[in-house]
mmCIF file of C-alpha atoms and ligand atoms in Angstrom:
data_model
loop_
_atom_site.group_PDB
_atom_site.id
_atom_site.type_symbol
_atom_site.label_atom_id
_atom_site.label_comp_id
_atom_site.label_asym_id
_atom_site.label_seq_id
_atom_site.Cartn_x
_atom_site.Cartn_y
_atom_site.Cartn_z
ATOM 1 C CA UNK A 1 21.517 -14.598 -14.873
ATOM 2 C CA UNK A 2 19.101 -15.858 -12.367
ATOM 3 C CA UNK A 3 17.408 -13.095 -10.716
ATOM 4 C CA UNK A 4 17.218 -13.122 -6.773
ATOM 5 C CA UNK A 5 13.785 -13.358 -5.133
ATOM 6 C CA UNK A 6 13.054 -10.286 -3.182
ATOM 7 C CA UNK A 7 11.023 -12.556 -0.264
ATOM 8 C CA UNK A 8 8.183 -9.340 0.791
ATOM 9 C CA UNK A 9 7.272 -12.062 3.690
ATOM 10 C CA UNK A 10 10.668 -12.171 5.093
ATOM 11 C CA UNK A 11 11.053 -8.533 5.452
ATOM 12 C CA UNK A 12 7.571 -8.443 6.064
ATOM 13 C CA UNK A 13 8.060 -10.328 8.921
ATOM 14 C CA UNK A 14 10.842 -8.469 10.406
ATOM 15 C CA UNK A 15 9.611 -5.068 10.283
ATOM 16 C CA UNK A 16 6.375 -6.494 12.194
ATOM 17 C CA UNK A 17 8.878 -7.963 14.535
ATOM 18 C CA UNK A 18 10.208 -4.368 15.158
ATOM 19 C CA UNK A 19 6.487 -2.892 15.496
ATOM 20 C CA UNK A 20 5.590 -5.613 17.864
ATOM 21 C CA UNK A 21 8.169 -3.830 20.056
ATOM 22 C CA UNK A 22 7.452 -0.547 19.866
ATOM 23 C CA UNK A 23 4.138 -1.051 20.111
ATOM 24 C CA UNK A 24 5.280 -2.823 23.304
ATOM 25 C CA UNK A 25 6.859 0.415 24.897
ATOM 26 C CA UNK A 26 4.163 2.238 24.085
ATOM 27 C CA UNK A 27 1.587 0.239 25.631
ATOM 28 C CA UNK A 28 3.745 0.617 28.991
ATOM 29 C CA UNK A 29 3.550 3.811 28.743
ATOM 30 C CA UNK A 30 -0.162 3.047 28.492
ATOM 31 C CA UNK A 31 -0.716 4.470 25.177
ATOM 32 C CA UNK A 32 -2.335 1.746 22.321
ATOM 33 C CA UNK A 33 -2.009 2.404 18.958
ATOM 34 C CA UNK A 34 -5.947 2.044 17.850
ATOM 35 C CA UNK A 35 -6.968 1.335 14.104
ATOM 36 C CA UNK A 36 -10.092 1.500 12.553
ATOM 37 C CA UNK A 37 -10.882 -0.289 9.745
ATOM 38 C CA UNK A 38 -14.310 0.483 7.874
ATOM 39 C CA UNK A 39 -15.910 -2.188 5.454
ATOM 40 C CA UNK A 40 -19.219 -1.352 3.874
ATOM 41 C CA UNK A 41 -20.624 -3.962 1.837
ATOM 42 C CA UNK A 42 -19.291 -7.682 1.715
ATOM 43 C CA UNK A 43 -17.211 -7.459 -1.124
ATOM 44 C CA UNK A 44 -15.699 -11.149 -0.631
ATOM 45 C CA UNK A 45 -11.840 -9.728 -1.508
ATOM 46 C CA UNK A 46 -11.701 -7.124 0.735
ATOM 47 C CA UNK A 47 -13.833 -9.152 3.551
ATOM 48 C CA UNK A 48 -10.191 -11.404 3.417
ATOM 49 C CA UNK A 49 -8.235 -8.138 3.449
ATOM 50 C CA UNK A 50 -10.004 -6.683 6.212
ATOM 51 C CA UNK A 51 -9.448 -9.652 8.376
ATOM 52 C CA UNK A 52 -6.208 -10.230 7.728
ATOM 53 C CA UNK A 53 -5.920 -6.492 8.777
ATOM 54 C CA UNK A 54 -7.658 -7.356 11.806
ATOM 55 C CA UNK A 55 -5.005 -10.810 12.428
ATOM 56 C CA UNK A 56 -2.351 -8.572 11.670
ATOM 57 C CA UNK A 57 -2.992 -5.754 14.431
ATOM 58 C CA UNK A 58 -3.445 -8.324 17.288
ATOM 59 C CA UNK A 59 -0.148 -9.974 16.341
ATOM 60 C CA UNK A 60 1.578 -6.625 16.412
ATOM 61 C CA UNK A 61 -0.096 -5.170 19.874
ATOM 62 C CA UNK A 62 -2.093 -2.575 17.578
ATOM 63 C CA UNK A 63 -6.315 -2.623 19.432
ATOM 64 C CA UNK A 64 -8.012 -3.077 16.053
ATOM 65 C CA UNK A 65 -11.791 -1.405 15.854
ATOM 66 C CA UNK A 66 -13.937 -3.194 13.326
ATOM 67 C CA UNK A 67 -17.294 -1.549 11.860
ATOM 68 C CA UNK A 68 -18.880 -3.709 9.204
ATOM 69 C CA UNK A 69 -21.570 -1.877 8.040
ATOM 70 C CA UNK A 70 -24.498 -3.376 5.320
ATOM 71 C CA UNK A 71 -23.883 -2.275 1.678
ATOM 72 C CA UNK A 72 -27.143 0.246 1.472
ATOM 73 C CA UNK A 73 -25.576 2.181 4.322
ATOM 74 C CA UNK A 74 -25.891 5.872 2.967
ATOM 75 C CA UNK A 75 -23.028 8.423 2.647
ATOM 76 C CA UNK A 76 -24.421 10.484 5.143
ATOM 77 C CA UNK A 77 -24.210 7.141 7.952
ATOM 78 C CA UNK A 78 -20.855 6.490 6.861
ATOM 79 C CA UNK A 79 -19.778 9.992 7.103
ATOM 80 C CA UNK A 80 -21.354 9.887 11.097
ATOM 81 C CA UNK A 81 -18.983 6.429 11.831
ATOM 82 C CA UNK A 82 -15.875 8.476 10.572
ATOM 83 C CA UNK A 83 -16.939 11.578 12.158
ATOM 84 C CA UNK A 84 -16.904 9.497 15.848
ATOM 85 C CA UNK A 85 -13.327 7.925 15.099
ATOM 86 C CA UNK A 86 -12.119 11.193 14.190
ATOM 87 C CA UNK A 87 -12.960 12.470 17.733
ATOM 88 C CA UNK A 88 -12.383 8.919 19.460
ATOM 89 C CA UNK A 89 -8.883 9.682 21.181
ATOM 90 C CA UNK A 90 -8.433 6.131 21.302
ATOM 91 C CA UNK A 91 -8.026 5.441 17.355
ATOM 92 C CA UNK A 92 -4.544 6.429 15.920
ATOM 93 C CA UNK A 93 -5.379 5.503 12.311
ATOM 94 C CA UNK A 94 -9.078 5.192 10.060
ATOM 95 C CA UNK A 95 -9.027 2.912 7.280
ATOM 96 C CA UNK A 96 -11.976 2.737 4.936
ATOM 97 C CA UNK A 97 -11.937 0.017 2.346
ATOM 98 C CA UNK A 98 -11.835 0.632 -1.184
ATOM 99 C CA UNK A 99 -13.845 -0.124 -3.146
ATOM 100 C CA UNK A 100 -16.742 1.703 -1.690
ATOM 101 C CA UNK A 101 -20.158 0.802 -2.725
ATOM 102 C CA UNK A 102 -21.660 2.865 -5.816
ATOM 103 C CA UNK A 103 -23.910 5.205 -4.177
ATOM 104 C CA UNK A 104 -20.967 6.272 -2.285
ATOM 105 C CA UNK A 105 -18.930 8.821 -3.339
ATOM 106 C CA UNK A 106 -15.325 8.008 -2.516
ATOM 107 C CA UNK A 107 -13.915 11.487 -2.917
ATOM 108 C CA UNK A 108 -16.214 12.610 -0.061
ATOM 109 C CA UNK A 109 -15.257 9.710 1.883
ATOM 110 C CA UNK A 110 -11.814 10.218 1.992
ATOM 111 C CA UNK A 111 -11.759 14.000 2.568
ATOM 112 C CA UNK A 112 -13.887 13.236 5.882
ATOM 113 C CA UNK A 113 -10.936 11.303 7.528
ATOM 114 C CA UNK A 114 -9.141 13.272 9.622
ATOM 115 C CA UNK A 115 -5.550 14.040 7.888
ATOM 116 C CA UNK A 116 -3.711 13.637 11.181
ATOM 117 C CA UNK A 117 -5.600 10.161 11.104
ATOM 118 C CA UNK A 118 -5.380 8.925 7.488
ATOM 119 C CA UNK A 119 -2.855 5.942 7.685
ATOM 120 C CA UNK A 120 -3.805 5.366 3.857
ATOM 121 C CA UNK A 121 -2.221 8.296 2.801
ATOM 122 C CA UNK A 122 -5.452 8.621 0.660
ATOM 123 C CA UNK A 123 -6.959 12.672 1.957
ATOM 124 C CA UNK A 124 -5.941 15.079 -0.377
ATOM 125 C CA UNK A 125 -3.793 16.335 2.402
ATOM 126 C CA UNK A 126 -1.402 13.728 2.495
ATOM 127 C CA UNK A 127 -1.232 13.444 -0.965
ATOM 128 C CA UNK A 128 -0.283 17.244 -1.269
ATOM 129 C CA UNK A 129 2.242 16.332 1.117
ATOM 130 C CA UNK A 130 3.694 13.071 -0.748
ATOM 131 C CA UNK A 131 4.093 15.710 -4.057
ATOM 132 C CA UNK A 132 5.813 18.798 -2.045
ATOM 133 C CA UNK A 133 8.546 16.060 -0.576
ATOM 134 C CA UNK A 134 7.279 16.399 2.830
ATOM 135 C CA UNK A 135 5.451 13.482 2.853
ATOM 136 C CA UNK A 136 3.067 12.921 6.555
ATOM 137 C CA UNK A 137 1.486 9.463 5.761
ATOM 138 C CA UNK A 138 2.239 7.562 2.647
ATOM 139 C CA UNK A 139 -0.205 4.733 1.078
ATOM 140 C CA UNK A 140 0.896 1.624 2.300
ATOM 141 C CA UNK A 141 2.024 -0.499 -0.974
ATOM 142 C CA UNK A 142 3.661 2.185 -2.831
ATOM 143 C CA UNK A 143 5.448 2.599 0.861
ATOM 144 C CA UNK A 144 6.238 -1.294 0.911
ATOM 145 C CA UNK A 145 7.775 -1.343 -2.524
ATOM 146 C CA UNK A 146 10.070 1.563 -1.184
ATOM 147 C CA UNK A 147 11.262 -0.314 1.956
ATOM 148 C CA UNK A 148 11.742 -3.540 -0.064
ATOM 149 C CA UNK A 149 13.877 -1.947 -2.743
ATOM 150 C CA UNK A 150 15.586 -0.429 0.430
ATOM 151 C CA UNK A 151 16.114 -3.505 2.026
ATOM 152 C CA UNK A 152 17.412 -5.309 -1.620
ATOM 153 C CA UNK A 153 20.051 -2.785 -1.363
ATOM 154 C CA UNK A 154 19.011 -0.956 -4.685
ATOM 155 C CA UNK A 155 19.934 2.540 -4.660
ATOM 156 C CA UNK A 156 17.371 4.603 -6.911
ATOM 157 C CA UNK A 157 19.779 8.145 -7.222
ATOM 158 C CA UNK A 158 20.258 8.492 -10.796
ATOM 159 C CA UNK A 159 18.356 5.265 -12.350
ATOM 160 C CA UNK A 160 15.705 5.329 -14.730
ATOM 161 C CA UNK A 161 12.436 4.031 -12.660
ATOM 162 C CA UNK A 162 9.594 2.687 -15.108
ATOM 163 C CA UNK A 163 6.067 2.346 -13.476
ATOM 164 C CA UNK A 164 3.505 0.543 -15.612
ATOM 165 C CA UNK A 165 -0.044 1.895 -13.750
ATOM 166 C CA UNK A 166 -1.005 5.499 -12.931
ATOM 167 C CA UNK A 167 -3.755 4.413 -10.068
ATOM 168 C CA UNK A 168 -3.944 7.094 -6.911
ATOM 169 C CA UNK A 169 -3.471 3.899 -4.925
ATOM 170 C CA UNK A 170 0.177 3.006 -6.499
ATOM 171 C CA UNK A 171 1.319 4.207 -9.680
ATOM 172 C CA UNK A 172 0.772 7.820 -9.052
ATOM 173 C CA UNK A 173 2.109 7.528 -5.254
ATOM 174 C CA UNK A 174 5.378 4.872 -6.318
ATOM 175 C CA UNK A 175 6.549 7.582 -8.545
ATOM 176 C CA UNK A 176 6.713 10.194 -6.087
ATOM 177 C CA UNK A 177 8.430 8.298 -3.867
ATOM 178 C CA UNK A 178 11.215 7.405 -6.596
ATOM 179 C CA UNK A 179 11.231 11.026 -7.363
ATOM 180 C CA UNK A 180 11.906 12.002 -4.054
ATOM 181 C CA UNK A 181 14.605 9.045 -3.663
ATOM 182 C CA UNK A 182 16.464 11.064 -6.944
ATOM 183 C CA UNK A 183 15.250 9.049 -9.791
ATOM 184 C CA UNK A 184 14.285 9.513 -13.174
ATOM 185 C CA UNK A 185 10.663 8.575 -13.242
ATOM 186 C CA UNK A 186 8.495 7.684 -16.204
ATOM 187 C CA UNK A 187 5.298 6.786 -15.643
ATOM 188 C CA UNK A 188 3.638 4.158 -18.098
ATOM 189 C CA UNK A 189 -0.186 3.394 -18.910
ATOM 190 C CA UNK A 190 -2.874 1.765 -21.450
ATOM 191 C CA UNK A 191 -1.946 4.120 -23.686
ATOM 192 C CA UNK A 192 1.553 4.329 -23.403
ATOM 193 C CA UNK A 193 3.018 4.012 -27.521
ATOM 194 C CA UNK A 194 5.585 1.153 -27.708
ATOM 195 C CA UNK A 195 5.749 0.073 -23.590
ATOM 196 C CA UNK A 196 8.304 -2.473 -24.124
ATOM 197 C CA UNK A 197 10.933 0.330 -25.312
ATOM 198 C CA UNK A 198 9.959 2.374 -22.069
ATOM 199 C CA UNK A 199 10.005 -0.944 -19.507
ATOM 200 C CA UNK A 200 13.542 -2.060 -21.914
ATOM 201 C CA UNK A 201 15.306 1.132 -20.884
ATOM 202 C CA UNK A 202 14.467 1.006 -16.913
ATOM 203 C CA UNK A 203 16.559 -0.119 -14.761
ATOM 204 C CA UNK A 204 13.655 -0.649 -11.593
ATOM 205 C CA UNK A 205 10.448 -1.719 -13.674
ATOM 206 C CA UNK A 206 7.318 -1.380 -11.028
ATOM 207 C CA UNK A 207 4.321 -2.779 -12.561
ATOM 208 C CA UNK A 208 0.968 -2.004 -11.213
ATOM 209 C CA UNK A 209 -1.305 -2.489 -14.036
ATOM 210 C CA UNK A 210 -3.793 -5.606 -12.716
ATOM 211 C CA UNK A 211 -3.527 -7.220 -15.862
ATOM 212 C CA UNK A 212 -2.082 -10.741 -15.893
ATOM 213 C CA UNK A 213 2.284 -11.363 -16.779
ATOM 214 C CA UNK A 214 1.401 -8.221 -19.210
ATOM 215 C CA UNK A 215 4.925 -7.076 -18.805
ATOM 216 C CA UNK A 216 7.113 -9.906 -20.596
ATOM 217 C CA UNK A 217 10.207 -11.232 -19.982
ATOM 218 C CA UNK A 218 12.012 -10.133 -23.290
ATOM 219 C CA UNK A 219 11.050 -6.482 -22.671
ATOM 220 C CA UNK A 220 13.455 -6.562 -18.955
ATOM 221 C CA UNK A 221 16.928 -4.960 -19.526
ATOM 222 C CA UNK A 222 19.807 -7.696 -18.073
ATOM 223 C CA UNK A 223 20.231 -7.047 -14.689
ATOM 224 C CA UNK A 224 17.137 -4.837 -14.058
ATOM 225 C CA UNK A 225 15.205 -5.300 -10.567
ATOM 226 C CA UNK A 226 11.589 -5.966 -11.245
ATOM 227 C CA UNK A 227 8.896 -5.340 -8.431
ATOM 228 C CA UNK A 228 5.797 -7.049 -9.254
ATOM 229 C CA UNK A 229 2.517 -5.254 -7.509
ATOM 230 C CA UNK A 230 -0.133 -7.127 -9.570
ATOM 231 C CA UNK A 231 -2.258 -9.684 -7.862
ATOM 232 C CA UNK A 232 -4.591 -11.078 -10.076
ATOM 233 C CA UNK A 233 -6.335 -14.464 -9.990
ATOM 234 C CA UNK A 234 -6.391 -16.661 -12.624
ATOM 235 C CA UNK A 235 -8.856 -20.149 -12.527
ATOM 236 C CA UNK A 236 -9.890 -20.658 -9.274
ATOM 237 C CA UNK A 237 -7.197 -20.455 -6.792
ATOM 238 C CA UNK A 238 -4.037 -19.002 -8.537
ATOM 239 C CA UNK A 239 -2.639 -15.977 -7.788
ATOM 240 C CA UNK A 240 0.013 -14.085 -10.773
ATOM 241 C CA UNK A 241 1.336 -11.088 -11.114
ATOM 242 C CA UNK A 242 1.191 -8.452 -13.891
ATOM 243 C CA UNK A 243 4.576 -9.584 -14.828
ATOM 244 C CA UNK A 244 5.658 -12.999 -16.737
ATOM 245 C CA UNK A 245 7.611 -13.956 -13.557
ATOM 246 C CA UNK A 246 9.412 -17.219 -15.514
ATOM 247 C CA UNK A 247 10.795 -15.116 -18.376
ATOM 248 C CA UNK A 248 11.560 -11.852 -16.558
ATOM 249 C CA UNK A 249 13.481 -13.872 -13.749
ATOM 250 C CA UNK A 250 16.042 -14.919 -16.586
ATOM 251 C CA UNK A 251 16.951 -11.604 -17.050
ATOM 252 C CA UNK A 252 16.439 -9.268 -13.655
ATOM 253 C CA UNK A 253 18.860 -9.399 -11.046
ATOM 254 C CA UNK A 254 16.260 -9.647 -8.460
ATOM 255 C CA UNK A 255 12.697 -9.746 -8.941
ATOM 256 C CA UNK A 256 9.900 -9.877 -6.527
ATOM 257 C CA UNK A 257 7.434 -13.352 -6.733
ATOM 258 C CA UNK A 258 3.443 -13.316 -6.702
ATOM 259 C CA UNK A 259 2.351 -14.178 -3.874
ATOM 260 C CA UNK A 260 5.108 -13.421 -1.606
ATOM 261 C CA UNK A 261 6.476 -10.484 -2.519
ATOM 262 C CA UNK A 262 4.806 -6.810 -2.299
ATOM 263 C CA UNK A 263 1.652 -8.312 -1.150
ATOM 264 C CA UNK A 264 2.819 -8.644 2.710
ATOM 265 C CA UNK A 265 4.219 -5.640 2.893
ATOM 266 C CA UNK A 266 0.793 -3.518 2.557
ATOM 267 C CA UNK A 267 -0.687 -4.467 5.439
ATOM 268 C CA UNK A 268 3.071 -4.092 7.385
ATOM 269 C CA UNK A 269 3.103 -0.083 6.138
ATOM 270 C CA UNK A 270 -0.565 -0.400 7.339
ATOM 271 C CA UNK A 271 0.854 -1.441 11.143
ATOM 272 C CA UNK A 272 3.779 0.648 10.599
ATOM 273 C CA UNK A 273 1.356 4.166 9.741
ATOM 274 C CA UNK A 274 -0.883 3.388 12.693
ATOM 275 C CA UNK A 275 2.485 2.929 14.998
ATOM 276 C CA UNK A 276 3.769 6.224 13.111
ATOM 277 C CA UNK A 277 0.529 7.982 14.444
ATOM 278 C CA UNK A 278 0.501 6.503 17.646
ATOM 279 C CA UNK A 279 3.760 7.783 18.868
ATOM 280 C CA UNK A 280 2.849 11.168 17.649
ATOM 281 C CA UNK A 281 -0.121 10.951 20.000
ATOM 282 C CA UNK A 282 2.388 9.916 22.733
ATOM 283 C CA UNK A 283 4.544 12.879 22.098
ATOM 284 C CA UNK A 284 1.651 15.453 22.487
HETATM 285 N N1 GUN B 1 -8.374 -1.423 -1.563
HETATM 286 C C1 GUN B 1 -7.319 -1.899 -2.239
HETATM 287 N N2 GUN B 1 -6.161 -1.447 -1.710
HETATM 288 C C2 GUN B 1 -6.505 -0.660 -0.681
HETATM 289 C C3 GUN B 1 -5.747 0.073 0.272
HETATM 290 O O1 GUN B 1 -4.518 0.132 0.267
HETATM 291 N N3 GUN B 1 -6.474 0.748 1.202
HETATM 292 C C4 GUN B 1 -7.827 0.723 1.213
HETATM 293 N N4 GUN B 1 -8.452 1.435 2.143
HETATM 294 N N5 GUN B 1 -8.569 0.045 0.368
HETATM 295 C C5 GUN B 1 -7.898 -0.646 -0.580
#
């Protein structure tokens, strides 16, 4: 069977479409959503994400804040810059990018932002939230996996879910979300004993791992959608996933590529949060 591509950029595309407009009506009501995004350091990956954050928000009518601060900025400086956009009534959602240098603690960091603000989903608060089922904000790739599997058509209720990765920033947070969507979660790791029997009995495998086509293609059960989160280069310039894409495409009925597929849908969930909070600001 030859899998179909799950194209993240075309429903990437049309859910920004959608925030473009809303953002649109809010703005005439002269309310604009306002995002923060924090950088500390020049880290050169997350210097690309950050401005393709930045690209991303003017496109969609969403005022975009930058603060690039040097990489020997202290905790106590970068708790001051989150303490002003927590008061700033202009800023709808505060984004501080991970990593954060090492003299930084992270934990901290995160529990300074403002819960009502935290369009990562990252404060304890909102992950408290995501676990009870009444979720406020939810981290914005696990979130884009959910709306593309939504928007494939693939009802979770009842199917085995494997997730290869337990990271805060996706494996942990995917699995809730299948949870709450009624299916039968198992959540996969380093140490996992025999992973290819676990990933051969799932029917939605969701690999998150950051280790190169580590999932294979002989381990897919026929007709199994495969959502590929991994984005790791290889050489100089090419991008793969944690999945063998090739083999597993044989056997999936639809299978999200690298690049292409989950990787435009963060920063949409990103847009879509900061929207999200903006309208609640606009309802009192
Ligand atoms: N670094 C890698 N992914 C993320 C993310 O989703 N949010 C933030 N803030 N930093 C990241």
């Amino acid at each position: 069977m030859a899998a179909k591509i799950i194209d993240g950029k075309a429903i990437a595309s049309k859910m920004r479409a959608a925030i473009k407009a809303e953002s649109a009506d809010l703005r005439a009501k002269e309310i604009i959503p306002g995002l923060a995004v924090v950088l500390v350091g020049d880290d050169p990956a997350s210097r690309v994400y950050v401005s393709m954050k930045e690209k991303a928000c003017t496109e969609c009518g969403i005022f975009s804040d930058e603060y690039k601060l040097p990489a020997e900025t202290s905790e106590a400086d970068l708790l001051a810059v989150i303490e002003k956009l927590n008061d700033d009534p202009q800023i709808d959602g505060i984004l501080v990018q991970l990593p954060l240098p090492k003299h930084i603690n992270e934990n901290n960091i995160l529990e300074a932002i403002l819960p009502a603000k935290d369009v990562d989903g990252f404060h304890p608060y909102n992950v408290g939230r995501l676990v009870t089922g009444n979720p406020l904000f939810r981290p914005c790739t696990p979130y884009g996996v959910m709306k593309m599997l939504e928007e494939t058509g693939v009802d979770l209720n009842g199917k085995n879910v494997v997730v290869v990765g337990r990271s805060n920033i996706v494996g942990k947070p995917v699995a809730l979300m299948c949870l709450a969507a009624h299916a039968t979660v198992t959540i996969c790791h380093s140490r996992t004993l025999d992973l290819p029997a676990k990933v051969a009995d799932a029917d939605i495998v969701i690999a998150a791992v950051g280790i190169p086509a580590m999932v294979k293609g002989d381990w897919i059960k026929e007709g199994a959608v495969v959502i590929d989160v991994g984005v790791n280069r290889v050489g100089d310039k090419k991008l793969v996933g944690d999945v063998d894409f090739e083999a597993a495409s044989k056997r999936a009925s639809a299978i999200t590529p690298v690049p292409g597929g989950v990787g435009p849908m963060t920063i949409t969930m990103l847009l879509f949060n900061t929207l999200e909070s903006a309208k609640r600001r606009a309802n009192g």
